[in-house]
Amino acid sequence: MVMGFSLHLLLLFVHAAICSTRQTFPYMTSNVQEVSGRFFDYIVVGGGTAGCPLAATLSEKFSVLLVERGGSPYGDPFILESKYYGFSSLQTDEYTSAAQSFVSKDGVSNLRGRVLGGGSALNGGFYSRASKDFVKKVGWDNMGVRDAYEWVESRLSISKPDLTPWSHVVASSFLEAGICPYNGFSLEHIQGTKIGASSYDNQGRRHLSADLLPAGNPSKITILLNATVNKVIFYRTRTRDEKIARGIRFIKSDGSSEQNYEAYVNQQQDNSGSWGDVILTAGALGSPQILLLSGIGPQEQLNNFEIPLVLDLKGVGEGMQDNAAIGILANSKTEFRTPQPPKVVGIADDFKFIINVLILPISFNSTIIPVTGKIAFPDSVGKLELNSTDPRANPSVTFNYLSSEKDLAQCVKLTQLLELTLRSKSIASFLGSNEHRNKPMPTQDELRKLCKTTVRTFYHYHGGCNMGSVVDKNYRVYGVKGLRVIDGSTFLESPGTNPMATLLMLGRYQGLKILKDRK
């Protein structure tokens, strides 16, 4: 524990040294005493992909507390350097690792971010905007969405990546499998084979959501690291039975103490009696979990854990989805190749399938080459429930992968496409083996069995605070005031090739709307 704390102090020092030569970075601390009892205009819970751009935007006019349950990513080469892509996910522990592992009740291993930057500090860095259909479904303004994407892209240096020989092999294998046309480089979510943008620059350095924090007014942001929020504090008005979010209660994340601390939102100065907002951006597991721990959710579940009821809101924890994924190994023998995050993607069958091929580490001295794909629009739906009242523990989540016959049929079709990719001349030539090309194609029954027994995740799970059942179109939680949820837990589907670009955009887009509404 002492060693971990010393390492954290070293990373903070390294980050301070780096930032002293660049933009001013907001004040960052792990000392809960420095924040306890203080007031802010906005409290943002979760310094992840959506939370950082949201905090930066709000800080243009207001004071913001950004609370992150993990530590700083700066100074950690496993997070920041592309040659170590995937290594940070190999090291997980109970309280301090950047990646926190969990296993759904379906038995599928999964990960969630626990570091400033969230999933944008751990993922493959593939950057692709949402489709126009997705933007229309959600009801966003096209011009505002475009401006928010461009704000993110200009500040994170999002651009076309340099392609490696492996990237060309992947593109050719997709085209051989019939994933056409070849679209070259594009930020848009379009059918066929395309080169996507990357949050890794051409020197191999990752740019993550936390890099957006200096883009606002850094003097108005306080970042509290290694602190886990265990509930939202509510205020009840005397004249009406209104519930207003007044602040948060939190504990240290490292398990060393159960002592509670509090921070509060400022009352607006217009004598309206209203307050600033607490905004949950803790992700598809974290945000519904915090609502439940705060007494907002299905009453029966709250009673089971003796949590005082604030609001019986049935939709909390419902609508959980993960995109069922399948992977087939291209190399039968493990060896070490330099890990390579995805730069090329195949979008097939009227946007229903997303496929890529990675060079992925499974240990510090061995890698695999999986040909992987996901079902973009699954029918199967699950739910999230509490496991305990400890906010540091993972909640219980069930995704019900492939429980729909339609999903299973799509999985079979997807796997056939993966098999065609695997049998391409391009991959065979790169690996120097015709092993897969000489094998007969699996039967339908074999593919159904493969889908059922090897289903996995692309880490694009979403839901739990769905728009329309938990939050309204302005991301305000129904039935209470001063509380919003702005993250992937509100999504009804995963946007684009993957959700990172859209979550970054969402933080900026909604931040601007909040600023406009408070004029």
XYZ file of C-alpha atoms in Angstrom:
519
model
C 0.000 0.000 0.000
C 2.873 2.397 0.906
C 4.686 1.499 -2.306
C 1.509 2.186 -4.312
C 1.077 5.581 -2.653
C 4.724 6.489 -3.298
C 4.322 5.533 -6.957
C 1.223 7.728 -7.158
C 3.155 10.711 -5.752
C 5.908 10.080 -8.296
C 3.358 10.058 -11.160
C 1.865 13.324 -9.915
C 5.362 14.853 -9.826
C 6.127 13.620 -13.348
C 2.812 15.007 -14.572
C 3.471 18.379 -12.933
C 6.876 18.544 -14.600
C 5.404 17.714 -18.005
C 2.565 20.211 -17.702
C 4.848 23.019 -16.518
C 6.268 23.175 -20.019
C 2.859 23.103 -21.714
C -0.603 24.267 -20.817
C -1.602 24.924 -17.232
C -3.226 21.802 -15.818
C -5.975 22.059 -13.171
C -5.088 21.512 -9.534
C -4.964 17.791 -8.800
C -4.868 16.152 -5.379
C -5.506 12.841 -3.633
C -5.904 14.529 -0.254
C -9.589 14.236 0.608
C -9.173 16.779 3.407
C -8.430 19.497 0.838
C -11.868 19.015 -0.717
C -13.981 17.995 2.263
C -16.554 20.619 3.232
C -15.980 22.831 0.190
C -18.605 24.218 -2.208
C -18.517 24.175 -6.019
C -20.903 25.278 -8.760
C -20.783 21.804 -10.314
C -19.602 18.442 -9.075
C -18.736 15.940 -11.814
C -18.452 12.361 -10.568
C -16.167 10.323 -12.828
C -13.093 11.653 -14.638
C -13.574 9.426 -17.653
C -14.205 9.820 -21.357
C -17.262 12.075 -20.979
C -16.459 13.583 -17.574
C -13.219 15.357 -18.510
C -14.557 17.346 -21.519
C -17.696 18.124 -19.513
C -15.678 19.497 -16.576
C -13.444 21.505 -18.928
C -16.469 23.070 -20.625
C -18.304 23.953 -17.402
C -15.130 25.531 -16.016
C -15.307 28.228 -18.680
C -17.787 30.014 -16.386
C -18.145 28.039 -13.166
C -16.146 26.278 -10.465
C -16.012 22.507 -10.912
C -14.996 19.603 -8.696
C -14.065 16.534 -10.747
C -13.955 13.372 -8.627
C -12.127 10.333 -10.005
C -11.950 7.036 -8.112
C -8.608 6.141 -9.753
C -5.243 7.812 -10.047
C -3.337 9.808 -12.639
C -2.392 8.252 -16.002
C 0.518 10.616 -16.540
C 3.967 9.091 -16.316
C 2.624 5.566 -16.905
C 4.087 4.203 -20.170
C 1.660 1.269 -20.208
C -1.136 3.799 -20.669
C 0.572 6.461 -22.747
C 2.738 4.555 -25.265
C 1.249 2.552 -28.135
C 4.006 -0.076 -28.019
C 2.597 -1.064 -24.614
C -1.010 -1.142 -25.816
C -2.991 -3.643 -23.761
C -0.418 -3.987 -20.972
C -2.393 -1.872 -18.489
C -5.290 -4.332 -18.776
C -3.030 -7.199 -17.713
C -2.483 -5.700 -14.270
C -5.630 -5.577 -12.160
C -6.109 -5.469 -8.413
C -8.887 -4.733 -5.947
C -8.398 -1.015 -5.355
C -5.665 0.751 -7.323
C -5.129 -0.634 -10.840
C -6.059 1.544 -13.816
C -8.233 -1.292 -15.127
C -10.706 -2.932 -12.768
C -11.787 -6.408 -13.777
C -15.265 -7.835 -13.344
C -17.093 -10.936 -14.524
C -20.720 -10.629 -15.570
C -23.215 -13.201 -14.326
C -23.040 -14.603 -17.872
C -19.470 -15.679 -17.017
C -17.777 -13.272 -19.443
C -14.665 -11.451 -18.189
C -14.722 -7.703 -18.651
C -12.958 -4.473 -17.633
C -13.857 -0.954 -16.548
C -11.616 2.098 -16.271
C -10.378 3.306 -12.892
C -8.022 6.130 -13.839
C -8.271 9.774 -14.864
C -9.262 9.480 -18.526
C -11.359 6.360 -17.970
C -11.725 4.058 -20.959
C -9.868 6.538 -23.193
C -6.741 5.700 -21.164
C -7.088 1.947 -21.726
C -8.698 1.286 -25.100
C -7.235 0.849 -28.575
C -7.594 4.526 -29.382
C -9.759 3.970 -32.470
C -11.681 7.174 -33.112
C -14.852 7.148 -35.196
C -17.877 9.439 -35.036
C -21.448 8.233 -34.554
C -23.673 7.660 -37.553
C -26.140 10.333 -38.633
C -28.955 7.908 -37.730
C -27.685 7.686 -34.152
C -27.531 11.480 -33.801
C -31.086 11.730 -35.144
C -32.416 9.031 -32.792
C -30.951 10.731 -29.728
C -32.306 14.095 -30.813
C -29.060 16.043 -30.858
C -28.518 19.142 -32.987
C -26.381 18.267 -36.033
C -24.445 21.538 -36.027
C -23.781 21.377 -32.290
C -22.619 17.760 -32.581
C -20.238 18.628 -35.417
C -18.779 21.568 -33.490
C -18.305 19.431 -30.369
C -16.541 16.677 -32.329
C -14.249 19.259 -33.925
C -13.472 20.841 -30.559
C -12.354 17.443 -29.258
C -10.420 16.520 -32.395
C -8.468 19.767 -32.570
C -7.382 19.561 -28.951
C -6.469 15.876 -28.905
C -4.658 15.976 -32.261
C -7.001 13.338 -33.664
C -5.753 12.491 -37.146
C -5.056 9.774 -39.696
C -2.601 7.279 -38.215
C 0.568 6.085 -39.884
C -0.173 2.619 -41.238
C 2.130 -0.276 -40.471
C 2.626 -3.273 -42.767
C 0.189 -5.110 -40.488
C -2.462 -2.434 -41.037
C -2.249 -2.971 -44.797
C -2.595 -6.725 -44.256
C -5.766 -6.173 -42.204
C -7.302 -3.856 -44.826
C -6.568 -6.333 -47.613
C -7.997 -9.255 -45.632
C -11.277 -7.364 -45.112
C -11.570 -6.593 -48.819
C -10.871 -10.244 -49.682
C -13.710 -11.193 -47.326
C -16.052 -8.917 -49.268
C -16.228 -5.978 -46.853
C -16.463 -3.311 -49.509
C -15.984 -0.621 -50.651
C -12.554 0.556 -49.562
C -13.150 4.031 -48.129
C -9.626 5.052 -47.185
C -9.399 7.370 -44.190
C -12.623 8.662 -42.684
C -13.885 9.999 -39.376
C -17.403 8.936 -40.303
C -19.185 5.664 -39.584
C -19.572 4.281 -43.111
C -20.130 0.852 -44.620
C -17.071 -0.999 -45.905
C -13.388 -1.080 -45.020
C -11.907 2.132 -43.683
C -8.935 3.602 -41.891
C -10.144 5.296 -38.732
C -8.589 8.126 -36.789
C -6.581 7.392 -33.679
C -6.039 9.003 -30.302
C -2.432 7.828 -30.571
C -0.283 10.351 -32.418
C 2.338 9.379 -34.969
C 4.998 9.314 -32.258
C 2.992 6.605 -30.505
C 1.746 8.761 -27.613
C -1.837 8.380 -26.469
C -4.016 11.479 -26.114
C -6.781 10.834 -23.617
C -9.812 12.705 -22.340
C -7.861 14.137 -19.391
C -5.753 16.101 -21.893
C -8.874 18.216 -22.508
C -8.979 19.581 -18.943
C -6.631 22.548 -19.649
C -8.931 23.598 -22.537
C -11.398 25.208 -20.131
C -10.409 27.465 -17.242
C -7.965 25.341 -15.232
C -8.073 27.761 -12.287
C -11.751 26.848 -11.787
C -11.257 23.049 -11.759
C -10.249 20.964 -8.762
C -9.496 17.304 -9.502
C -9.820 14.873 -6.605
C -8.174 11.532 -7.380
C -8.424 8.190 -5.575
C -11.791 9.051 -4.030
C -14.939 6.962 -4.520
C -18.381 8.534 -4.264
C -20.790 6.418 -2.227
C -23.891 8.574 -2.451
C -25.467 11.793 -3.616
C -26.705 13.992 -0.748
C -30.233 15.374 -1.140
C -31.950 18.418 0.306
C -35.723 18.500 0.800
C -37.552 21.816 0.540
C -39.890 22.781 3.369
C -42.746 24.119 1.242
C -42.836 21.288 -1.277
C -41.607 17.738 -1.109
C -38.897 18.427 -3.685
C -35.662 16.487 -3.661
C -32.634 18.531 -4.701
C -29.094 17.178 -5.056
C -26.980 19.167 -2.636
C -23.623 17.402 -2.831
C -21.780 14.098 -2.573
C -20.391 11.808 0.106
C -17.138 9.998 -0.660
C -14.414 7.792 0.793
C -10.808 7.008 -0.034
C -10.534 4.437 -2.820
C -7.599 2.469 -1.449
C -9.549 0.557 1.195
C -7.518 2.060 4.045
C -10.429 3.887 5.658
C -14.219 3.882 5.787
C -14.403 7.527 6.895
C -16.898 9.623 4.936
C -16.228 13.075 3.533
C -18.593 15.518 1.844
C -18.519 18.263 -0.787
C -21.414 20.490 -1.818
C -22.850 22.402 -4.752
C -23.340 26.165 -4.477
C -26.778 27.692 -4.356
C -27.345 29.978 -7.337
C -27.090 33.687 -6.561
C -30.442 34.637 -8.124
C -32.367 33.800 -4.918
C -34.329 31.162 -6.813
C -33.494 28.554 -4.212
C -32.027 26.292 -6.900
C -28.573 24.785 -6.750
C -25.805 23.836 -9.122
C -25.778 20.263 -10.390
C -24.212 17.004 -9.355
C -23.468 15.243 -12.629
C -22.714 11.514 -12.774
C -20.265 10.550 -15.505
C -19.138 7.317 -13.869
C -19.983 5.013 -16.772
C -22.462 2.237 -17.437
C -21.590 0.417 -14.213
C -20.696 3.344 -11.970
C -23.567 5.760 -12.598
C -26.483 3.352 -11.949
C -24.562 1.968 -8.965
C -24.230 5.447 -7.431
C -27.937 6.160 -8.012
C -28.872 2.934 -6.234
C -26.522 3.627 -3.330
C -28.089 7.106 -3.104
C -31.599 5.669 -2.727
C -32.772 6.134 -6.318
C -33.904 2.932 -7.992
C -36.329 0.015 -7.623
C -37.634 0.111 -4.047
C -37.470 -3.653 -3.558
C -33.763 -3.758 -4.367
C -33.021 -0.795 -2.081
C -34.951 -2.480 0.742
C -32.771 -5.576 0.365
C -29.737 -3.479 1.281
C -31.546 -1.278 3.833
C -30.881 1.827 1.740
C -33.316 4.651 2.605
C -35.592 5.361 -0.339
C -35.281 8.744 -2.030
C -37.142 7.860 -5.221
C -38.650 4.618 -6.537
C -37.273 4.817 -10.094
C -37.751 1.403 -11.736
C -35.476 2.032 -14.721
C -32.212 2.334 -12.770
C -30.039 -0.650 -13.654
C -32.372 -1.796 -16.430
C -31.573 -1.863 -20.151
C -27.987 -3.087 -19.732
C -26.499 -4.234 -23.021
C -23.134 -5.390 -24.261
C -22.263 -6.081 -27.875
C -21.741 -9.815 -28.105
C -18.360 -10.450 -29.705
C -16.499 -13.418 -31.142
C -12.779 -13.876 -31.687
C -10.904 -16.491 -33.721
C -7.137 -16.812 -33.352
C -5.105 -16.324 -36.513
C -1.942 -17.704 -34.909
C -2.056 -21.090 -33.214
C 1.304 -20.544 -31.474
C 1.806 -17.646 -29.091
C 4.889 -15.517 -29.662
C 5.822 -11.908 -29.041
C 5.112 -9.231 -31.603
C 4.887 -5.533 -30.793
C 1.254 -4.897 -29.805
C -0.694 -2.906 -32.376
C -3.959 -1.123 -31.607
C -6.588 -1.139 -34.373
C -6.233 1.346 -37.232
C -8.449 -0.348 -39.822
C -12.013 -1.542 -39.333
C -14.568 -3.461 -41.356
C -18.215 -2.333 -41.158
C -20.459 -4.916 -42.820
C -24.003 -6.133 -43.451
C -25.766 -2.769 -43.305
C -23.739 -1.664 -40.249
C -24.727 -4.763 -38.235
C -21.172 -6.099 -37.859
C -17.946 -4.383 -36.787
C -14.727 -6.376 -37.216
C -11.046 -5.797 -36.632
C -7.826 -7.749 -36.235
C -5.411 -6.934 -33.428
C -1.982 -7.840 -32.189
C -2.855 -8.094 -28.516
C -0.681 -8.956 -25.490
C -1.830 -11.767 -23.207
C 1.266 -11.433 -21.002
C 4.359 -9.251 -20.958
C 6.180 -11.598 -23.324
C 3.519 -13.077 -25.592
C 0.857 -11.809 -27.968
C -2.028 -13.246 -29.951
C -3.666 -12.199 -33.219
C -7.436 -12.485 -32.844
C -9.800 -11.830 -35.737
C -12.692 -10.300 -33.833
C -16.150 -8.945 -34.515
C -19.148 -7.616 -32.629
C -22.894 -7.460 -33.191
C -23.615 -3.737 -33.416
C -27.317 -3.812 -32.502
C -28.052 -6.684 -30.103
C -31.597 -7.476 -29.019
C -30.525 -9.200 -25.808
C -30.944 -7.045 -22.716
C -29.840 -7.503 -19.110
C -29.734 -5.572 -15.869
C -27.489 -4.253 -13.103
C -28.029 -4.727 -9.369
C -26.038 -4.034 -6.239
C -23.745 -6.692 -4.811
C -23.133 -4.729 -1.631
C -23.207 -1.196 -0.261
C -19.443 -0.826 -0.773
C -19.073 1.643 -3.684
C -15.603 0.274 -4.480
C -16.982 -3.196 -5.195
C -18.329 -4.041 -8.633
C -22.105 -4.245 -8.918
C -23.712 -7.401 -10.278
C -24.429 -7.186 -13.998
C -26.058 -9.573 -16.443
C -25.979 -8.913 -20.183
C -27.808 -12.073 -21.361
C -25.511 -12.449 -24.351
C -27.166 -14.159 -27.354
C -30.352 -14.899 -25.384
C -32.274 -13.654 -28.424
C -32.515 -16.109 -31.320
C -31.969 -13.167 -33.660
C -28.667 -12.355 -31.920
C -27.560 -15.969 -32.164
C -28.361 -16.091 -35.891
C -26.423 -12.856 -36.385
C -23.500 -14.283 -34.448
C -23.371 -17.251 -36.820
C -23.366 -14.909 -39.808
C -20.695 -12.715 -38.207
C -18.488 -15.709 -37.472
C -18.702 -16.813 -41.109
C -17.358 -13.389 -42.057
C -14.529 -13.753 -39.536
C -13.679 -17.161 -41.005
C -13.469 -15.637 -44.498
C -11.159 -12.920 -43.165
C -9.013 -15.497 -41.411
C -8.672 -17.485 -44.667
C -7.491 -14.484 -46.690
C -4.306 -14.672 -48.723
C -3.133 -11.480 -46.985
C -3.122 -12.984 -43.480
C -1.729 -16.302 -44.709
C 1.157 -14.500 -46.407
C 1.896 -12.355 -43.360
C 1.934 -15.374 -41.031
C 3.734 -17.576 -43.552
C 1.158 -20.324 -43.159
C -1.822 -21.711 -45.093
C -3.096 -23.513 -41.994
C -6.486 -21.800 -42.010
C -6.891 -21.702 -45.796
C -6.620 -25.494 -45.951
C -9.346 -26.076 -43.361
C -12.985 -26.652 -44.358
C -15.492 -23.983 -43.318
C -17.345 -24.847 -40.087
C -20.954 -25.983 -40.319
C -23.889 -23.901 -39.066
C -24.210 -26.129 -36.007
C -20.510 -25.775 -35.243
C -20.752 -22.004 -35.517
C -23.798 -21.866 -33.224
C -21.872 -23.876 -30.640
C -18.822 -21.645 -31.076
C -20.939 -18.539 -30.492
C -22.537 -19.937 -27.352
C -19.309 -21.198 -25.794
C -16.837 -18.448 -26.712
C -18.889 -15.241 -26.640
C -16.796 -12.335 -25.363
C -16.882 -8.545 -25.100
C -15.648 -5.538 -27.044
C -15.940 -3.508 -23.787
C -18.678 -1.324 -25.330
C -21.368 -2.094 -22.736
C -23.954 0.597 -22.082
C -27.317 1.281 -20.438
C -28.508 1.310 -16.835
C -29.629 4.962 -16.883
C -31.410 4.977 -20.214
C -32.793 8.169 -21.677
C -36.576 8.066 -21.400
C -36.670 5.857 -18.303
C -34.062 7.351 -15.946
C -33.068 10.668 -17.547
C -34.881 13.114 -19.811
C -33.563 14.609 -23.069
C -31.493 17.101 -21.035
C -29.948 14.208 -19.062
C -31.720 15.254 -15.850
C -32.717 12.387 -13.556
C -36.509 12.129 -13.339
C -38.123 13.077 -10.050
C -35.212 15.018 -8.508
C -33.579 18.372 -9.151
C -29.927 19.214 -9.607
C -28.872 15.710 -10.678
C -27.863 14.583 -14.161
C -26.248 11.559 -15.777
C -24.122 12.250 -18.856
C -22.294 9.138 -20.060
C -22.729 5.806 -21.849
C -25.198 4.542 -19.253
C -27.813 6.698 -21.025
C -27.232 5.076 -24.452
C -29.716 2.674 -26.024
C -27.017 1.435 -28.403
C -23.263 1.799 -28.806
C -22.594 4.604 -31.318
C -20.322 4.252 -34.329
C -17.504 1.763 -34.537
C -16.937 2.313 -30.833
C -18.288 4.869 -28.354
C -15.125 6.807 -27.403
C -15.439 9.657 -29.924
C -19.117 10.151 -29.149
C -18.600 10.137 -25.379
C -15.886 12.785 -25.760
C -18.255 14.797 -27.939
C -21.145 14.297 -25.499
C -19.224 15.848 -22.610
C -18.530 18.978 -24.657
C -21.976 19.116 -26.277
C -23.942 18.830 -23.024
C -21.549 21.131 -21.190
C -22.284 23.875 -23.707
C -26.034 23.284 -23.361
C -25.797 23.644 -19.578
C -23.834 26.887 -19.943
C -26.407 28.221 -22.401
C -29.327 27.297 -20.124
C -27.760 29.166 -17.180
C -27.340 32.460 -19.060
